[in-house]
């Protein structure tokens, strides 16, 4: 039985804790947070503490914390011999280099407390300070997900950035689409089938192959009609992204 | 049995033909295209013609054509009493006003010949010249989809525009994410679980509620780190969309 301590109680910590409970051969023996109140939802399932000095001996200490908290907390648990892992896309593994054994456990997914995700399908990007640590981190990750990949810190930073484009920015485009619908008293739900198909389509085709629309066709008449309907703010976004599509695809013709 | 003639052989026509064949009580009695070659895939299933003068008598003539073809073709079938429908998001219903009975049948989805979609889940936006025509168009649409909505031409134009944002532009962001991954020898497949979750999440939460990321958190340190990793072209897109997220969400705080 692998013993895990989770540090943090946010969206990722909540989903990770749930995944560990559902996995076989993993036991979360303790959850840490400096606020007692945040620990409430975990208390019924496991031990909790607000004091880093009271951390139990475990195989893994998983820091599911904001990036700027990682150096301070990891320093305070330097004496531990269990593997200290952070879960950040942006922080280098070397943030933890003062620890005895360390690595990265970065699940590439968007987490909300209100929405449970199927952890077994989430790609887990792993990295560790030694071959032996890597073996152990991999074994832990494989208990939680079917998609475990060795990704170094440079690659992980690029992935974190790519995630901003495909997740944060796409979601914002949904928000703009929602606003356009509302202006005409149309319910956003009408766009959901299209949004889902757009996402699922790139499981079979590359996004470049999947591209459609007026910018790809260089259908400037439709583009002008669209621009006429938009506010100055949305017009800027429409123009920049249409030009970018033309630039990406135009070179081939 | 409702008799349908489909005019056009492109992505939508191909998917619509398939959906009609699978539906009960619809028979596509003929497919028209001015190129004989494009009719080949349909010939084994139904009659075809390259001559508008040979169009059979049908309940519906569905124009699955490019927008600029609609006026010319609809004019040539003015004598028909069956309902003439176009399938365009951008063209007004009045494009068909010279026909005896007319309306719009706009399936809000992205279509490719290589990828069969489940037509029963696609929202069909309908409109017609009279109450009686509307009743018939609705009855046809309900044979093909469980999601039929009455949408007027102004609303439909807004939807077509919203679809550019949520489909064309989101897909382009996937392309940019793919490029960022490639630059670091990471396979695009690693982003697919995230892309799918991003799309599915807005079935439960509004896109505004679902927003996450550095721009929402006003985490300017991460934003600067990201900008440093990007080419001038992607930097412009990153900045504009981050500013737009800040503007959309910032007002509330």
mmCIF file of C-alpha atoms in Angstrom, chain B residues 18-207:
data_model
loop_
_atom_site.group_PDB
_atom_site.id
_atom_site.type_symbol
_atom_site.label_atom_id
_atom_site.label_comp_id
_atom_site.label_asym_id
_atom_site.label_seq_id
_atom_site.Cartn_x
_atom_site.Cartn_y
_atom_site.Cartn_z
ATOM 1 C CA UNK B 18 -27.166 9.577 -45.141
ATOM 2 C CA UNK B 19 -29.465 10.907 -42.403
ATOM 3 C CA UNK B 20 -32.486 10.796 -44.731
ATOM 4 C CA UNK B 21 -31.733 7.191 -45.660
ATOM 5 C CA UNK B 22 -31.567 6.240 -41.976
ATOM 6 C CA UNK B 23 -34.764 8.116 -41.081
ATOM 7 C CA UNK B 24 -38.175 6.523 -41.385
ATOM 8 C CA UNK B 25 -40.721 7.960 -43.815
ATOM 9 C CA UNK B 26 -38.249 10.039 -45.833
ATOM 10 C CA UNK B 27 -37.188 9.103 -49.326
ATOM 11 C CA UNK B 28 -34.561 11.011 -51.270
ATOM 12 C CA UNK B 29 -35.961 10.460 -54.742
ATOM 13 C CA UNK B 30 -33.214 12.371 -56.585
ATOM 14 C CA UNK B 31 -29.885 14.150 -56.153
ATOM 15 C CA UNK B 32 -28.835 17.000 -58.442
ATOM 16 C CA UNK B 33 -25.403 18.389 -59.292
ATOM 17 C CA UNK B 34 -24.169 20.119 -62.443
ATOM 18 C CA UNK B 35 -21.066 17.869 -62.438
ATOM 19 C CA UNK B 36 -21.834 14.284 -63.271
ATOM 20 C CA UNK B 37 -18.739 13.076 -61.416
ATOM 21 C CA UNK B 38 -19.900 14.402 -58.034
ATOM 22 C CA UNK B 39 -23.084 12.330 -58.335
ATOM 23 C CA UNK B 40 -21.223 9.014 -58.489
ATOM 24 C CA UNK B 41 -21.414 8.198 -54.736
ATOM 25 C CA UNK B 42 -25.202 8.734 -54.800
ATOM 26 C CA UNK B 43 -26.016 6.762 -57.956
ATOM 27 C CA UNK B 44 -26.113 3.382 -56.261
ATOM 28 C CA UNK B 45 -28.764 4.578 -53.818
ATOM 29 C CA UNK B 46 -31.084 6.857 -55.805
ATOM 30 C CA UNK B 47 -31.733 8.643 -59.085
ATOM 31 C CA UNK B 48 -29.450 11.520 -60.036
ATOM 32 C CA UNK B 49 -29.445 14.299 -62.601
ATOM 33 C CA UNK B 50 -27.241 17.100 -63.916
ATOM 34 C CA UNK B 51 -30.218 18.889 -65.487
ATOM 35 C CA UNK B 52 -32.560 21.078 -63.451
ATOM 36 C CA UNK B 53 -35.255 20.588 -66.084
ATOM 37 C CA UNK B 54 -35.380 16.901 -65.133
ATOM 38 C CA UNK B 55 -36.097 17.490 -61.453
ATOM 39 C CA UNK B 56 -38.853 15.219 -60.201
ATOM 40 C CA UNK B 57 -41.930 16.356 -58.315
ATOM 41 C CA UNK B 58 -41.156 16.277 -54.592
ATOM 42 C CA UNK B 59 -42.406 17.600 -51.250
ATOM 43 C CA UNK B 60 -39.068 19.291 -50.541
ATOM 44 C CA UNK B 61 -36.173 20.618 -52.614
ATOM 45 C CA UNK B 62 -33.211 21.027 -50.265
ATOM 46 C CA UNK B 63 -30.525 23.366 -51.594
ATOM 47 C CA UNK B 64 -27.311 22.187 -49.867
ATOM 48 C CA UNK B 65 -25.240 24.639 -51.902
ATOM 49 C CA UNK B 66 -22.746 27.440 -51.455
ATOM 50 C CA UNK B 67 -24.464 30.748 -50.625
ATOM 51 C CA UNK B 68 -23.727 32.361 -53.984
ATOM 52 C CA UNK B 69 -25.382 29.458 -55.853
ATOM 53 C CA UNK B 70 -28.727 29.785 -54.040
ATOM 54 C CA UNK B 71 -30.301 32.667 -56.054
ATOM 55 C CA UNK B 72 -29.482 31.166 -59.469
ATOM 56 C CA UNK B 73 -30.634 27.625 -58.708
ATOM 57 C CA UNK B 74 -33.773 28.660 -56.816
ATOM 58 C CA UNK B 75 -34.803 30.855 -59.759
ATOM 59 C CA UNK B 76 -34.569 27.886 -62.112
ATOM 60 C CA UNK B 77 -36.968 25.845 -59.987
ATOM 61 C CA UNK B 78 -39.565 28.585 -59.511
ATOM 62 C CA UNK B 79 -42.317 26.518 -61.102
ATOM 63 C CA UNK B 80 -42.102 23.822 -58.419
ATOM 64 C CA UNK B 81 -44.815 23.801 -55.769
ATOM 65 C CA UNK B 82 -42.877 21.663 -53.278
ATOM 66 C CA UNK B 83 -41.169 23.592 -50.471
ATOM 67 C CA UNK B 84 -37.743 24.954 -51.491
ATOM 68 C CA UNK B 85 -35.337 25.073 -48.532
ATOM 69 C CA UNK B 86 -31.841 26.448 -48.271
ATOM 70 C CA UNK B 87 -29.394 25.248 -45.627
ATOM 71 C CA UNK B 88 -27.301 28.377 -45.166
ATOM 72 C CA UNK B 89 -26.540 30.162 -41.905
ATOM 73 C CA UNK B 90 -25.778 33.461 -43.578
ATOM 74 C CA UNK B 91 -28.376 33.807 -46.365
ATOM 75 C CA UNK B 92 -31.736 35.347 -45.488
ATOM 76 C CA UNK B 93 -34.933 33.377 -46.148
ATOM 77 C CA UNK B 94 -35.978 36.092 -48.611
ATOM 78 C CA UNK B 95 -33.334 34.816 -51.062
ATOM 79 C CA UNK B 96 -36.016 32.278 -51.969
ATOM 80 C CA UNK B 97 -39.024 34.619 -52.099
ATOM 81 C CA UNK B 98 -39.681 34.034 -55.784
ATOM 82 C CA UNK B 99 -40.428 30.381 -55.097
ATOM 83 C CA UNK B 100 -43.987 29.294 -54.349
ATOM 84 C CA UNK B 101 -43.243 27.746 -50.971
ATOM 85 C CA UNK B 102 -39.960 28.196 -49.196
ATOM 86 C CA UNK B 103 -38.039 28.156 -45.972
ATOM 87 C CA UNK B 104 -34.761 27.414 -44.239
ATOM 88 C CA UNK B 105 -33.352 24.166 -42.880
ATOM 89 C CA UNK B 106 -30.045 25.063 -41.186
ATOM 90 C CA UNK B 107 -28.287 22.272 -39.273
ATOM 91 C CA UNK B 108 -25.906 23.935 -36.794
ATOM 92 C CA UNK B 109 -22.930 21.611 -37.077
ATOM 93 C CA UNK B 110 -19.568 21.206 -38.810
ATOM 94 C CA UNK B 111 -19.585 18.589 -41.549
ATOM 95 C CA UNK B 112 -16.831 16.648 -43.288
ATOM 96 C CA UNK B 113 -17.323 13.922 -45.863
ATOM 97 C CA UNK B 114 -14.851 11.683 -44.017
ATOM 98 C CA UNK B 115 -16.633 11.925 -40.694
ATOM 99 C CA UNK B 116 -20.205 10.758 -40.163
ATOM 100 C CA UNK B 117 -22.038 12.711 -37.488
ATOM 101 C CA UNK B 118 -25.094 11.641 -35.537
ATOM 102 C CA UNK B 119 -27.763 13.777 -37.197
ATOM 103 C CA UNK B 120 -30.376 13.129 -34.491
ATOM 104 C CA UNK B 121 -28.385 15.292 -32.035
ATOM 105 C CA UNK B 122 -27.850 18.254 -34.374
ATOM 106 C CA UNK B 123 -29.924 21.387 -33.705
ATOM 107 C CA UNK B 124 -31.928 22.170 -36.852
ATOM 108 C CA UNK B 125 -32.900 25.847 -37.201
ATOM 109 C CA UNK B 126 -36.055 26.182 -39.250
ATOM 110 C CA UNK B 127 -38.024 29.031 -40.788
ATOM 111 C CA UNK B 128 -40.707 29.131 -43.497
ATOM 112 C CA UNK B 129 -42.821 31.529 -45.557
ATOM 113 C CA UNK B 130 -46.209 30.461 -44.150
ATOM 114 C CA UNK B 131 -47.573 28.703 -41.063
ATOM 115 C CA UNK B 132 -48.482 25.730 -43.231
ATOM 116 C CA UNK B 133 -44.982 25.481 -44.752
ATOM 117 C CA UNK B 134 -43.463 25.830 -41.272
ATOM 118 C CA UNK B 135 -45.566 22.933 -40.031
ATOM 119 C CA UNK B 136 -44.300 20.752 -42.877
ATOM 120 C CA UNK B 137 -40.659 21.803 -42.480
ATOM 121 C CA UNK B 138 -40.911 21.100 -38.753
ATOM 122 C CA UNK B 139 -42.329 17.668 -39.415
ATOM 123 C CA UNK B 140 -39.457 16.916 -41.833
ATOM 124 C CA UNK B 141 -36.818 18.210 -39.393
ATOM 125 C CA UNK B 142 -38.247 16.163 -36.515
ATOM 126 C CA UNK B 143 -37.853 13.001 -38.589
ATOM 127 C CA UNK B 144 -34.114 13.743 -38.739
ATOM 128 C CA UNK B 145 -33.271 15.347 -35.386
ATOM 129 C CA UNK B 146 -34.522 15.536 -31.809
ATOM 130 C CA UNK B 147 -33.522 19.199 -31.566
ATOM 131 C CA UNK B 148 -35.586 21.400 -33.907
ATOM 132 C CA UNK B 149 -35.873 25.134 -33.213
ATOM 133 C CA UNK B 150 -37.707 27.996 -34.896
ATOM 134 C CA UNK B 151 -35.048 30.625 -35.579
ATOM 135 C CA UNK B 152 -35.583 33.728 -37.717
ATOM 136 C CA UNK B 153 -33.069 35.007 -40.301
ATOM 137 C CA UNK B 154 -31.521 37.631 -37.964
ATOM 138 C CA UNK B 155 -31.033 35.078 -35.200
ATOM 139 C CA UNK B 156 -29.641 32.567 -37.669
ATOM 140 C CA UNK B 157 -27.047 35.063 -38.920
ATOM 141 C CA UNK B 158 -25.958 35.637 -35.310
ATOM 142 C CA UNK B 159 -25.718 31.878 -34.777
ATOM 143 C CA UNK B 160 -23.616 31.489 -37.906
ATOM 144 C CA UNK B 161 -21.283 34.147 -36.509
ATOM 145 C CA UNK B 162 -21.196 32.561 -33.041
ATOM 146 C CA UNK B 163 -20.340 29.259 -34.746
ATOM 147 C CA UNK B 164 -17.262 30.889 -36.290
ATOM 148 C CA UNK B 165 -16.081 31.788 -32.787
ATOM 149 C CA UNK B 166 -16.788 28.449 -31.091
ATOM 150 C CA UNK B 167 -15.863 26.194 -34.000
ATOM 151 C CA UNK B 168 -13.523 27.833 -36.554
ATOM 152 C CA UNK B 169 -11.583 29.916 -34.056
ATOM 153 C CA UNK B 170 -11.420 27.264 -31.311
ATOM 154 C CA UNK B 171 -10.146 24.777 -33.855
ATOM 155 C CA UNK B 172 -7.495 27.277 -34.896
ATOM 156 C CA UNK B 173 -6.410 27.580 -31.252
ATOM 157 C CA UNK B 174 -6.012 23.778 -31.267
ATOM 158 C CA UNK B 175 -3.739 24.232 -34.307
ATOM 159 C CA UNK B 176 -1.633 26.776 -32.413
ATOM 160 C CA UNK B 177 -1.498 24.434 -29.392
ATOM 161 C CA UNK B 178 -0.375 21.659 -31.729
ATOM 162 C CA UNK B 179 2.433 23.885 -33.063
ATOM 163 C CA UNK B 180 3.601 24.709 -29.514
ATOM 164 C CA UNK B 181 3.707 20.976 -28.693
ATOM 165 C CA UNK B 182 5.556 20.079 -31.910
ATOM 166 C CA UNK B 183 8.241 22.662 -31.161
ATOM 167 C CA UNK B 184 9.065 20.618 -28.036
ATOM 168 C CA UNK B 185 8.577 17.169 -29.612
ATOM 169 C CA UNK B 186 5.396 16.529 -27.648
ATOM 170 C CA UNK B 187 2.540 14.682 -29.324
ATOM 171 C CA UNK B 188 -0.720 16.647 -29.782
ATOM 172 C CA UNK B 189 -2.698 13.658 -28.476
ATOM 173 C CA UNK B 190 -1.710 14.669 -24.946
ATOM 174 C CA UNK B 191 -4.031 17.704 -25.245
ATOM 175 C CA UNK B 192 -7.100 15.754 -26.358
ATOM 176 C CA UNK B 193 -8.497 14.918 -22.912
ATOM 177 C CA UNK B 194 -8.247 18.597 -21.973
ATOM 178 C CA UNK B 195 -9.869 19.759 -25.223
ATOM 179 C CA UNK B 196 -12.776 17.360 -24.737
ATOM 180 C CA UNK B 197 -13.293 18.297 -21.083
ATOM 181 C CA UNK B 198 -13.239 22.010 -22.040
ATOM 182 C CA UNK B 199 -16.086 21.365 -24.488
ATOM 183 C CA UNK B 200 -18.124 19.085 -22.229
ATOM 184 C CA UNK B 201 -17.751 21.351 -19.192
ATOM 185 C CA UNK B 202 -19.997 24.020 -20.746
ATOM 186 C CA UNK B 203 -22.876 21.551 -20.864
ATOM 187 C CA UNK B 204 -23.132 21.980 -17.076
ATOM 188 C CA UNK B 205 -21.530 25.359 -16.357
ATOM 189 C CA UNK B 206 -21.895 28.535 -18.411
ATOM 190 C CA UNK B 207 -18.646 29.346 -20.280
#
